[in-house]
C-alpha positions as protocol buffer text, in pm:
chain_id: "A"
residue {
  index: 1
  type: MET
  ca { x: 522 y: 3030 z: -5256 }
}
residue {
  index: 2
  type: GLY
  ca { x: 439 y: 2820 z: -4926 }
}
residue {
  index: 3
  type: ALA
  ca { x: 109 y: 2790 z: -4715 }
}
residue {
  index: 4
  type: THR
  ca { x: 33 y: 3038 z: -4472 }
}
residue {
  index: 5
  type: GLU
  ca { x: -131 y: 3132 z: -4141 }
}
residue {
  index: 6
  type: PRO
  ca { x: -458 y: 3338 z: -4157 }
}
residue {
  index: 7
  type: ASN
  ca { x: -283 y: 3697 z: -4047 }
}
residue {
  index: 8
  type: GLY
  ca { x: -3 y: 3606 z: -4348 }
}
residue {
  index: 9
  type: ASP
  ca { x: 264 y: 3435 z: -4115 }
}
residue {
  index: 10
  type: ALA
  ca { x: 423 y: 3169 z: -4310 }
}
residue {
  index: 11
  type: LEU
  ca { x: 283 y: 2773 z: -4132 }
}
residue {
  index: 12
  type: PRO
  ca { x: 532 y: 2605 z: -3990 }
}
residue {
  index: 13
  type: THR
  ca { x: 725 y: 2316 z: -4182 }
}
residue {
  index: 14
  type: SER
  ca { x: 894 y: 1986 z: -3964 }
}
residue {
  index: 15
  type: GLU
  ca { x: 1237 y: 2208 z: -4026 }
}
residue {
  index: 16
  type: THR
  ca { x: 1114 y: 2472 z: -3891 }
}
residue {
  index: 17
  type: VAL
  ca { x: 1281 y: 2592 z: -3547 }
}
residue {
  index: 18
  type: TYR
  ca { x: 1166 y: 2819 z: -3291 }
}
residue {
  index: 19
  type: ASP
  ca { x: 1340 y: 3020 z: -3061 }
}
residue {
  index: 20
  type: SER
  ca { x: 1301 y: 2979 z: -2627 }
}
residue {
  index: 21
  type: SER
  ca { x: 1077 y: 3265 z: -2635 }
}
residue {
  index: 22
  type: TYR
  ca { x: 829 y: 3151 z: -2916 }
}
residue {
  index: 23
  type: ILE
  ca { x: 453 y: 3053 z: -2821 }
}
residue {
  index: 24
  type: PRO
  ca { x: 274 y: 2887 z: -2991 }
}
residue {
  index: 25
  type: ARG
  ca { x: -34 y: 2969 z: -3085 }
}
residue {
  index: 26
  type: GLY
  ca { x: -335 y: 2933 z: -3415 }
}
residue {
  index: 27
  type: THR
  ca { x: -499 y: 2523 z: -3504 }
}
residue {
  index: 28
  type: VAL
  ca { x: -253 y: 2292 z: -3482 }
}
residue {
  index: 29
  type: THR
  ca { x: -229 y: 1904 z: -3564 }
}
residue {
  index: 30
  type: ALA
  ca { x: -50 y: 1671 z: -3279 }
}
residue {
  index: 31
  type: GLU
  ca { x: -67 y: 1326 z: -3138 }
}
residue {
  index: 32
  type: LEU
  ca { x: -303 y: 1260 z: -2845 }
}
residue {
  index: 33
  type: LYS
  ca { x: -316 y: 935 z: -2694 }
}
residue {
  index: 34
  type: PHE
  ca { x: -613 y: 739 z: -2685 }
}
residue {
  index: 35
  type: TYR
  ca { x: -738 y: 412 z: -2520 }
}
residue {
  index: 36
  type: ALA
  ca { x: -647 y: 86 z: -2634 }
}
residue {
  index: 37
  type: PRO
  ca { x: -831 y: -171 z: -2377 }
}
residue {
  index: 38
  type: PRO
  ca { x: -634 y: -450 z: -2215 }
}
residue {
  index: 39
  type: VAL
  ca { x: -561 y: -722 z: -2441 }
}
residue {
  index: 40
  type: ASP
  ca { x: -664 y: -1005 z: -2208 }
}
residue {
  index: 41
  type: GLY
  ca { x: -1035 y: -802 z: -2242 }
}
residue {
  index: 42
  type: SER
  ca { x: -1040 y: -776 z: -1880 }
}
residue {
  index: 43
  type: LYS
  ca { x: -1172 y: -449 z: -1692 }
}
residue {
  index: 44
  type: PRO
  ca { x: -915 y: -159 z: -1753 }
}
residue {
  index: 45
  type: TRP
  ca { x: -739 y: -22 z: -1440 }
}
residue {
  index: 46
  type: ASN
  ca { x: -482 y: 183 z: -1330 }
}
residue {
  index: 47
  type: TYR
  ca { x: -272 y: 217 z: -1012 }
}
residue {
  index: 48
  type: VAL
  ca { x: -254 y: 663 z: -866 }
}
residue {
  index: 49
  type: LYS
  ca { x: 48 y: 519 z: -712 }
}
residue {
  index: 50
  type: PRO
  ca { x: 275 y: 268 z: -847 }
}
residue {
  index: 51
  type: PRO
  ca { x: 191 y: -106 z: -720 }
}
residue {
  index: 52
  type: THR
  ca { x: 460 y: -230 z: -492 }
}
residue {
  index: 53
  type: ASP
  ca { x: 444 y: -600 z: -594 }
}
residue {
  index: 54
  type: GLY
  ca { x: 561 y: -606 z: -920 }
}
residue {
  index: 55
  type: GLN
  ca { x: 172 y: -600 z: -1107 }
}
residue {
  index: 56
  type: PRO
  ca { x: 210 y: -319 z: -1374 }
}
residue {
  index: 57
  type: LYS
  ca { x: 108 y: 74 z: -1317 }
}
residue {
  index: 58
  type: ARG
  ca { x: -184 y: -15 z: -1525 }
}
residue {
  index: 59
  type: ASN
  ca { x: -333 y: -267 z: -1775 }
}
residue {
  index: 60
  type: PHE
  ca { x: -469 y: -57 z: -2044 }
}
residue {
  index: 61
  type: GLY
  ca { x: -252 y: 103 z: -2344 }
}
residue {
  index: 62
  type: ASP
  ca { x: -231 y: 422 z: -2569 }
}
residue {
  index: 63
  type: MET
  ca { x: -343 y: 455 z: -2946 }
}
residue {
  index: 64
  type: ASP
  ca { x: -144 y: 789 z: -3100 }
}
residue {
  index: 65
  type: ILE
  ca { x: -402 y: 991 z: -3262 }
}
residue {
  index: 66
  type: PRO
  ca { x: -332 y: 1291 z: -3505 }
}
residue {
  index: 67
  type: VAL
  ca { x: -627 y: 1530 z: -3414 }
}
residue {
  index: 68
  type: THR
  ca { x: -670 y: 1903 z: -3544 }
}
residue {
  index: 69
  type: ILE
  ca { x: -694 y: 2106 z: -3193 }
}
residue {
  index: 70
  type: THR
  ca { x: -808 y: 2453 z: -3326 }
}
residue {
  index: 71
  type: ASP
  ca { x: -678 y: 2751 z: -3081 }
}
residue {
  index: 72
  type: ILE
  ca { x: -980 y: 2949 z: -2916 }
}
residue {
  index: 73
  type: ARG
  ca { x: -754 y: 3271 z: -2846 }
}
residue {
  index: 74
  type: GLY
  ca { x: -1003 y: 3592 z: -2976 }
}
residue {
  index: 75
  type: GLN
  ca { x: -1333 y: 3340 z: -2983 }
}
residue {
  index: 76
  type: GLU
  ca { x: -1350 y: 3312 z: -2623 }
}
residue {
  index: 77
  type: SER
  ca { x: -1707 y: 3413 z: -2671 }
}
residue {
  index: 78
  type: LEU
  ca { x: -1793 y: 3171 z: -2833 }
}
residue {
  index: 79
  type: TYR
  ca { x: -1851 y: 2876 z: -2607 }
}
residue {
  index: 80
  type: ASN
  ca { x: -1959 y: 2817 z: -2225 }
}
residue {
  index: 81
  type: LEU
  ca { x: -2024 y: 2535 z: -1969 }
}
residue {
  index: 82
  type: ASP
  ca { x: -2394 y: 2447 z: -2100 }
}
residue {
  index: 83
  type: ASP
  ca { x: -2347 y: 2464 z: -2453 }
}
residue {
  index: 84
  type: ASN
  ca { x: -2016 y: 2301 z: -2455 }
}
residue {
  index: 85
  type: ALA
  ca { x: -1910 y: 2234 z: -2068 }
}
residue {
  index: 86
  type: PHE
  ca { x: -1613 y: 2467 z: -2079 }
}
residue {
  index: 87
  type: THR
  ca { x: -1537 y: 2847 z: -2076 }
}
residue {
  index: 88
  type: THR
  ca { x: -1225 y: 3066 z: -1957 }
}
residue {
  index: 89
  type: LEU
  ca { x: -1207 y: 3379 z: -1802 }
}
residue {
  index: 90
  type: LYS
  ca { x: -991 y: 3591 z: -1698 }
}
residue {
  index: 91
  type: ASN
  ca { x: -920 y: 3615 z: -1336 }
}
residue {
  index: 92
  type: GLY
  ca { x: -631 y: 3903 z: -1233 }
}
residue {
  index: 93
  type: PRO
  ca { x: -320 y: 3779 z: -1053 }
}
residue {
  index: 94
  type: SER
  ca { x: -416 y: 3514 z: -681 }
}
residue {
  index: 95
  type: ALA
  ca { x: -324 y: 3613 z: -358 }
}
residue {
  index: 96
  type: GLU
  ca { x: -126 y: 3240 z: -342 }
}
residue {
  index: 97
  type: THR
  ca { x: 208 y: 3289 z: -508 }
}
residue {
  index: 98
  type: ASP
  ca { x: 374 y: 2989 z: -409 }
}
residue {
  index: 99
  type: PHE
  ca { x: 166 y: 2699 z: -526 }
}
residue {
  index: 100
  type: THR
  ca { x: 410 y: 2424 z: -297 }
}
residue {
  index: 101
  type: SER
  ca { x: 266 y: 2425 z: 11 }
}
residue {
  index: 102
  type: ASN
  ca { x: -94 y: 2238 z: 42 }
}
residue {
  index: 103
  type: GLU
  ca { x: -248 y: 2470 z: 335 }
}
residue {
  index: 104
  type: SER
  ca { x: -170 y: 2760 z: 214 }
}
residue {
  index: 105
  type: ILE
  ca { x: -337 y: 2678 z: -114 }
}
residue {
  index: 106
  type: LYS
  ca { x: -652 y: 2589 z: 59 }
}
residue {
  index: 107
  type: GLU
  ca { x: -625 y: 2922 z: 283 }
}
residue {
  index: 108
  type: ARG
  ca { x: -541 y: 3140 z: 49 }
}
residue {
  index: 109
  type: TYR
  ca { x: -584 y: 2995 z: -330 }
}
residue {
  index: 110
  type: TYR
  ca { x: -965 y: 2792 z: -245 }
}
residue {
  index: 111
  type: PRO
  ca { x: -1151 y: 3120 z: -161 }
}
residue {
  index: 112
  type: GLU
  ca { x: -1038 y: 3252 z: -431 }
}
residue {
  index: 113
  type: VAL
  ca { x: -1190 y: 2981 z: -669 }
}
residue {
  index: 114
  type: GLU
  ca { x: -1511 y: 2955 z: -495 }
}
residue {
  index: 115
  type: GLN
  ca { x: -1602 y: 3285 z: -586 }
}
residue {
  index: 116
  type: LEU
  ca { x: -1466 y: 3272 z: -885 }
}
residue {
  index: 117
  type: LEU
  ca { x: -1715 y: 2999 z: -958 }
}
residue {
  index: 118
  type: LEU
  ca { x: -2043 y: 3139 z: -781 }
}
residue {
  index: 119
  type: GLN
  ca { x: -1993 y: 3474 z: -998 }
}
residue {
  index: 120
  type: ASN
  ca { x: -1890 y: 3279 z: -1311 }
}
residue {
  index: 121
  type: VAL
  ca { x: -2117 y: 3002 z: -1331 }
}
residue {
  index: 122
  type: PRO
  ca { x: -2511 y: 2992 z: -1410 }
}
residue {
  index: 123
  type: GLY
  ca { x: -2718 y: 2932 z: -1070 }
}
residue {
  index: 124
  type: ALA
  ca { x: -2439 y: 2787 z: -872 }
}
residue {
  index: 125
  type: LYS
  ca { x: -2492 y: 2840 z: -520 }
}
residue {
  index: 126
  type: ARG
  ca { x: -2282 y: 2650 z: -317 }
}
residue {
  index: 127
  type: ILE
  ca { x: -1904 y: 2529 z: -397 }
}
residue {
  index: 128
  type: TYR
  ca { x: -1751 y: 2249 z: -246 }
}
residue {
  index: 129
  type: ILE
  ca { x: -1405 y: 2245 z: -355 }
}
residue {
  index: 130
  type: PHE
  ca { x: -1236 y: 1860 z: -264 }
}
residue {
  index: 131
  type: ASP
  ca { x: -960 y: 1851 z: -397 }
}
residue {
  index: 132
  type: HIS
  ca { x: -651 y: 2012 z: -578 }
}
residue {
  index: 133
  type: THR
  ca { x: -363 y: 1907 z: -844 }
}
residue {
  index: 134
  type: VAL
  ca { x: 0 y: 2078 z: -868 }
}
residue {
  index: 135
  type: ARG
  ca { x: 196 y: 2033 z: -1132 }
}
residue {
  index: 136
  type: LEU
  ca { x: 569 y: 2176 z: -1123 }
}
residue {
  index: 137
  type: VAL
  ca { x: 902 y: 2057 z: -1324 }
}
residue {
  index: 138
  type: ASN
  ca { x: 1014 y: 1890 z: -1048 }
}
residue {
  index: 139
  type: GLY
  ca { x: 726 y: 1726 z: -905 }
}
residue {
  index: 140
  type: ASP
  ca { x: 625 y: 1388 z: -842 }
}
residue {
  index: 141
  type: ARG
  ca { x: 293 y: 1498 z: -1053 }
}
residue {
  index: 142
  type: PRO
  ca { x: 377 y: 1582 z: -1411 }
}
residue {
  index: 143
  type: PRO
  ca { x: 137 y: 1651 z: -1693 }
}
residue {
  index: 144
  type: VAL
  ca { x: -142 y: 1380 z: -1813 }
}
residue {
  index: 145
  type: LEU
  ca { x: -74 y: 1320 z: -2145 }
}
residue {
  index: 146
  type: ARG
  ca { x: -343 y: 1054 z: -2199 }
}
residue {
  index: 147
  type: VAL
  ca { x: -715 y: 1116 z: -2239 }
}
residue {
  index: 148
  type: HIS
  ca { x: -906 y: 1146 z: -1996 }
}
residue {
  index: 149
  type: ILE
  ca { x: -1202 y: 1217 z: -1829 }
}
residue {
  index: 150
  type: ASP
  ca { x: -1176 y: 1279 z: -1391 }
}
residue {
  index: 151
  type: GLN
  ca { x: -1495 y: 1098 z: -1270 }
}
residue {
  index: 152
  type: ASN
  ca { x: -1786 y: 876 z: -1428 }
}
residue {
  index: 153
  type: LYS
  ca { x: -2184 y: 931 z: -1310 }
}
residue {
  index: 154
  type: ALA
  ca { x: -2124 y: 660 z: -984 }
}
residue {
  index: 155
  type: ALA
  ca { x: -1801 y: 863 z: -934 }
}
residue {
  index: 156
  type: ALA
  ca { x: -1904 y: 1212 z: -947 }
}
residue {
  index: 157
  type: MET
  ca { x: -2227 y: 1038 z: -723 }
}
residue {
  index: 158
  type: GLY
  ca { x: -2011 y: 881 z: -485 }
}
residue {
  index: 159
  type: ARG
  ca { x: -1789 y: 1215 z: -428 }
}
residue {
  index: 160
  type: VAL
  ca { x: -2085 y: 1394 z: -323 }
}
residue {
  index: 161
  type: HIS
  ca { x: -2227 y: 1132 z: -49 }
}
residue {
  index: 162
  type: HIS
  ca { x: -1851 y: 1077 z: 63 }
}
residue {
  index: 163
  type: PHE
  ca { x: -1766 y: 1451 z: 132 }
}
residue {
  index: 164
  type: LEU
  ca { x: -2128 y: 1542 z: 251 }
}
residue {
  index: 165
  type: PRO
  ca { x: -2283 y: 1238 z: 357 }
}
residue {
  index: 166
  type: ASP
  ca { x: -2541 y: 1355 z: 577 }
}
residue {
  index: 167
  type: GLU
  ca { x: -2689 y: 1596 z: 267 }
}
residue {
  index: 168
  type: ALA
  ca { x: -2649 y: 1411 z: -30 }
}
residue {
  index: 169
  type: GLU
  ca { x: -2957 y: 1247 z: -129 }
}
residue {
  index: 170
  type: ASP
  ca { x: -3101 y: 1621 z: -105 }
}
residue {
  index: 171
  type: LEU
  ca { x: -2832 y: 1747 z: -317 }
}
residue {
  index: 172
  type: LEU
  ca { x: -2809 y: 1465 z: -563 }
}
residue {
  index: 173
  type: ARG
  ca { x: -3200 y: 1542 z: -647 }
}
residue {
  index: 174
  type: ASN
  ca { x: -3102 y: 1877 z: -770 }
}
residue {
  index: 175
  type: ARG
  ca { x: -2826 y: 1996 z: -967 }
}
residue {
  index: 176
  type: VAL
  ca { x: -2509 y: 1917 z: -945 }
}
residue {
  index: 177
  type: ARG
  ca { x: -2148 y: 1942 z: -1118 }
}
residue {
  index: 178
  type: ILE
  ca { x: -1810 y: 1896 z: -1076 }
}
residue {
  index: 179
  type: ILE
  ca { x: -1554 y: 2138 z: -1229 }
}
residue {
  index: 180
  type: ASN
  ca { x: -1239 y: 2224 z: -1288 }
}
residue {
  index: 181
  type: VAL
  ca { x: -1042 y: 2495 z: -1275 }
}
residue {
  index: 182
  type: TRP
  ca { x: -719 y: 2500 z: -1452 }
}
residue {
  index: 183
  type: GLN
  ca { x: -450 y: 2754 z: -1495 }
}
residue {
  index: 184
  type: PRO
  ca { x: -102 y: 2741 z: -1565 }
}
residue {
  index: 185
  type: LEU
  ca { x: 161 y: 2935 z: -1283 }
}
residue {
  index: 186
  type: ASN
  ca { x: 467 y: 2993 z: -1508 }
}
residue {
  index: 187
  type: GLY
  ca { x: 260 y: 3108 z: -1808 }
}
residue {
  index: 188
  type: PRO
  ca { x: 248 y: 3188 z: -2109 }
}
residue {
  index: 189
  type: VAL
  ca { x: 260 y: 2827 z: -2199 }
}
residue {
  index: 190
  type: GLN
  ca { x: 457 y: 2716 z: -2432 }
}
residue {
  index: 191
  type: CYS
  ca { x: 470 y: 2359 z: -2354 }
}
residue {
  index: 192
  type: SER
  ca { x: 263 y: 2051 z: -2264 }
}
residue {
  index: 193
  type: PRO
  ca { x: -31 y: 2291 z: -2343 }
}
residue {
  index: 194
  type: PHE
  ca { x: -375 y: 2196 z: -2204 }
}
residue {
  index: 195
  type: ALA
  ca { x: -603 y: 2042 z: -2488 }
}
residue {
  index: 196
  type: PHE
  ca { x: -1012 y: 2009 z: -2425 }
}
residue {
  index: 197
  type: ALA
  ca { x: -1281 y: 1873 z: -2635 }
}
residue {
  index: 198
  type: ASP
  ca { x: -1649 y: 2028 z: -2711 }
}
residue {
  index: 199
  type: SER
  ca { x: -1907 y: 1792 z: -2490 }
}
residue {
  index: 200
  type: LYS
  ca { x: -2201 y: 1832 z: -2739 }
}
residue {
  index: 201
  type: THR
  ca { x: -1928 y: 1666 z: -3028 }
}
residue {
  index: 202
  type: VAL
  ca { x: -1785 y: 1343 z: -2763 }
}
residue {
  index: 203
  type: GLU
  ca { x: -2034 y: 1019 z: -2787 }
}
residue {
  index: 204
  type: ASP
  ca { x: -2087 y: 804 z: -2517 }
}
residue {
  index: 205
  type: ASP
  ca { x: -1989 y: 486 z: -2656 }
}
residue {
  index: 206
  type: ALA
  ca { x: -1616 y: 628 z: -2671 }
}
residue {
  index: 207
  type: LEU
  ca { x: -1644 y: 671 z: -2270 }
}
residue {
  index: 208
  type: VAL
  ca { x: -1457 y: 321 z: -2129 }
}
residue {
  index: 209
  type: SER
  ca { x: -1494 y: 343 z: -1733 }
}
residue {
  index: 210
  type: VAL
  ca { x: -1182 y: 259 z: -1547 }
}
residue {
  index: 211
  type: GLU
  ca { x: -1124 y: 116 z: -1164 }
}
residue {
  index: 212
  type: HIS
  ca { x: -871 y: 433 z: -1033 }
}
residue {
  index: 213
  type: ARG
  ca { x: -663 y: 249 z: -735 }
}
residue {
  index: 214
  type: TYR
  ca { x: -576 y: 468 z: -471 }
}
residue {
  index: 215
  type: PRO
  ca { x: -434 y: 297 z: -182 }
}
residue {
  index: 216
  type: ASP
  ca { x: -680 y: 314 z: 28 }
}
residue {
  index: 217
  type: ARG
  ca { x: -996 y: 297 z: -169 }
}
residue {
  index: 218
  type: THR
  ca { x: -1100 y: 265 z: -570 }
}
residue {
  index: 219
  type: GLY
  ca { x: -1247 y: 582 z: -804 }
}
residue {
  index: 220
  type: GLU
  ca { x: -1372 y: 505 z: -1160 }
}
residue {
  index: 221
  type: THR
  ca { x: -1222 y: 773 z: -1361 }
}
residue {
  index: 222
  type: LEU
  ca { x: -1313 y: 765 z: -1782 }
}
residue {
  index: 223
  type: SER
  ca { x: -1086 y: 692 z: -2034 }
}
residue {
  index: 224
  type: VAL
  ca { x: -1151 y: 831 z: -2418 }
}
residue {
  index: 225
  type: LYS
  ca { x: -1177 y: 599 z: -2737 }
}
residue {
  index: 226
  type: HIS
  ca { x: -1104 y: 821 z: -3069 }
}
residue {
  index: 227
  type: ALA
  ca { x: -1425 y: 916 z: -3310 }
}
residue {
  index: 228
  type: ASN
  ca { x: -1609 y: 1256 z: -3362 }
}
residue {
  index: 229
  type: GLU
  ca { x: -1495 y: 1452 z: -3092 }
}
residue {
  index: 230
  type: GLN
  ca { x: -1380 y: 1835 z: -3177 }
}
residue {
  index: 231
  type: TRP
  ca { x: -1017 y: 1929 z: -2958 }
}
residue {
  index: 232
  type: TYR
  ca { x: -933 y: 2311 z: -2832 }
}
residue {
  index: 233
  type: TYR
  ca { x: -673 y: 2461 z: -2696 }
}
residue {
  index: 234
  type: TRP
  ca { x: -654 y: 2814 z: -2547 }
}
residue {
  index: 235
  type: SER
  ca { x: -302 y: 2925 z: -2673 }
}
residue {
  index: 236
  type: GLY
  ca { x: -7 y: 3130 z: -2448 }
}
residue {
  index: 237
  type: ILE
  ca { x: -309 y: 3097 z: -2140 }
}
residue {
  index: 238
  type: GLU
  ca { x: -115 y: 3306 z: -1884 }
}
residue {
  index: 239
  type: ASN
  ca { x: -150 y: 3337 z: -1483 }
}
residue {
  index: 240
  type: ASP
  ca { x: -443 y: 3532 z: -1475 }
}
residue {
  index: 241
  type: GLU
  ca { x: -589 y: 3303 z: -1714 }
}
residue {
  index: 242
  type: ARG
  ca { x: -846 y: 3034 z: -1652 }
}
residue {
  index: 243
  type: ILE
  ca { x: -1000 y: 2711 z: -1808 }
}
residue {
  index: 244
  type: LEU
  ca { x: -1331 y: 2583 z: -1656 }
}
residue {
  index: 245
  type: LEU
  ca { x: -1432 y: 2208 z: -1709 }
}
residue {
  index: 246
  type: GLU
  ca { x: -1742 y: 2015 z: -1627 }
}
residue {
  index: 247
  type: CYS
  ca { x: -1651 y: 1649 z: -1609 }
}
residue {
  index: 248
  type: PHE
  ca { x: -1970 y: 1597 z: -1479 }
}
residue {
  index: 249
  type: ASP
  ca { x: -2342 y: 1737 z: -1505 }
}
residue {
  index: 250
  type: ASN
  ca { x: -2610 y: 1572 z: -1350 }
}
residue {
  index: 251
  type: GLU
  ca { x: -2875 y: 1784 z: -1537 }
}
residue {
  index: 252
  type: LYS
  ca { x: -2709 y: 1920 z: -1862 }
}
residue {
  index: 253
  type: GLY
  ca { x: -2470 y: 1547 z: -1943 }
}
residue {
  index: 254
  type: GLY
  ca { x: -2150 y: 1796 z: -1972 }
}
residue {
  index: 255
  type: ARG
  ca { x: -1810 y: 1601 z: -1950 }
}
residue {
  index: 256
  type: VAL
  ca { x: -1516 y: 1696 z: -2129 }
}
residue {
  index: 257
  type: PRO
  ca { x: -1222 y: 1500 z: -2231 }
}
residue {
  index: 258
  type: HIS
  ca { x: -844 y: 1651 z: -2173 }
}
residue {
  index: 259
  type: THR
  ca { x: -520 y: 1597 z: -2179 }
}
residue {
  index: 260
  type: ALA
  ca { x: -164 y: 1760 z: -2233 }
}
residue {
  index: 261
  type: PHE
  ca { x: -47 y: 1734 z: -2584 }
}
residue {
  index: 262
  type: GLU
  ca { x: 325 y: 1782 z: -2733 }
}
residue {
  index: 263
  type: ASP
  ca { x: 300 y: 2045 z: -2909 }
}
residue {
  index: 264
  type: PRO
  ca { x: 537 y: 2012 z: -3241 }
}
residue {
  index: 265
  type: ARG
  ca { x: 609 y: 2395 z: -3269 }
}
residue {
  index: 266
  type: SER
  ca { x: 709 y: 2433 z: -2863 }
}
residue {
  index: 267
  type: PRO
  ca { x: 1031 y: 2563 z: -2893 }
}
residue {
  index: 268
  type: VAL
  ca { x: 1362 y: 2375 z: -2773 }
}
residue {
  index: 269
  type: GLY
  ca { x: 1445 y: 2537 z: -2479 }
}
residue {
  index: 270
  type: GLY
  ca { x: 1108 y: 2672 z: -2384 }
}
residue {
  index: 271
  type: LYS
  ca { x: 1003 y: 2709 z: -2010 }
}
residue {
  index: 272
  type: GLN
  ca { x: 808 y: 2379 z: -1957 }
}
residue {
  index: 273
  type: ARG
  ca { x: 448 y: 2371 z: -1800 }
}
residue {
  index: 274
  type: GLU
  ca { x: 368 y: 2443 z: -1467 }
}
residue {
  index: 275
  type: SER
  ca { x: 6 y: 2423 z: -1348 }
}
residue {
  index: 276
  type: ILE
  ca { x: -255 y: 2412 z: -1076 }
}
residue {
  index: 277
  type: GLU
  ca { x: -649 y: 2278 z: -1158 }
}
residue {
  index: 278
  type: VAL
  ca { x: -888 y: 2267 z: -869 }
}
residue {
  index: 279
  type: ARG
  ca { x: -1172 y: 2015 z: -884 }
}
residue {
  index: 280
  type: ALA
  ca { x: -1498 y: 2097 z: -742 }
}
residue {
  index: 281
  type: LEU
  ca { x: -1876 y: 2037 z: -703 }
}
residue {
  index: 282
  type: VAL
  ca { x: -2078 y: 2291 z: -796 }
}
residue {
  index: 283
  type: PHE
  ca { x: -2489 y: 2222 z: -675 }
}
residue {
  index: 284
  type: GLY
  ca { x: -2758 y: 2441 z: -828 }
}
């Protein structure tokens, strides 16, 4: 008799074929793309937009490493922002339904995110939302298949100075976090699910600062070398569910590596994932 899931269902094999309605669930082993240093030993960098002077988009590579990714569906209460630097919420439908107009997103969706953070992040007193990314099937920002953290410490503190220059010094004397709010737009997710690591299992030595070159400025992100981190995802996430990820916390040190990944169980003909992530400074 073949191996089975805890619920008694047969475990998939490399020959398993799923119909287009299948939603992958349960623990899975999949390859994630981790940091591989530049071959010449130089400081790593990447361009947000492809350069026009013949340079490559980035000077570092990837290492494809298989890891175990645990499904937190049904165990959501075990994880929280202070201990793991991620949490999950069920928030109901959004007033924004199209997600193609940046102005509409700012007008209708940002206030929802602000209230969600104030109501669900312990200690939060003030929210400043500074950007968002929409990932659509036919858009120019597909899911990122590379393990990363959106800001390093210098970049996170720089965001406070950039957006709130007159208040930055006072604000940085107290707790400051950068929290991403992630949700699908065409759930339940079947393809390119979203994986995230438990912050307390991530070693500082595994994090590598990368110059993130915009047309008008240079920021810094973090790439990640594989070590002993523990990986999770939330199977079949729906449009009324949210994942909150800390990218920076100047008090408790939370910083969550995350990435899209190719689930070997994703069905042929399944929906290609569409999603939005909103990035916010959280004070208090």
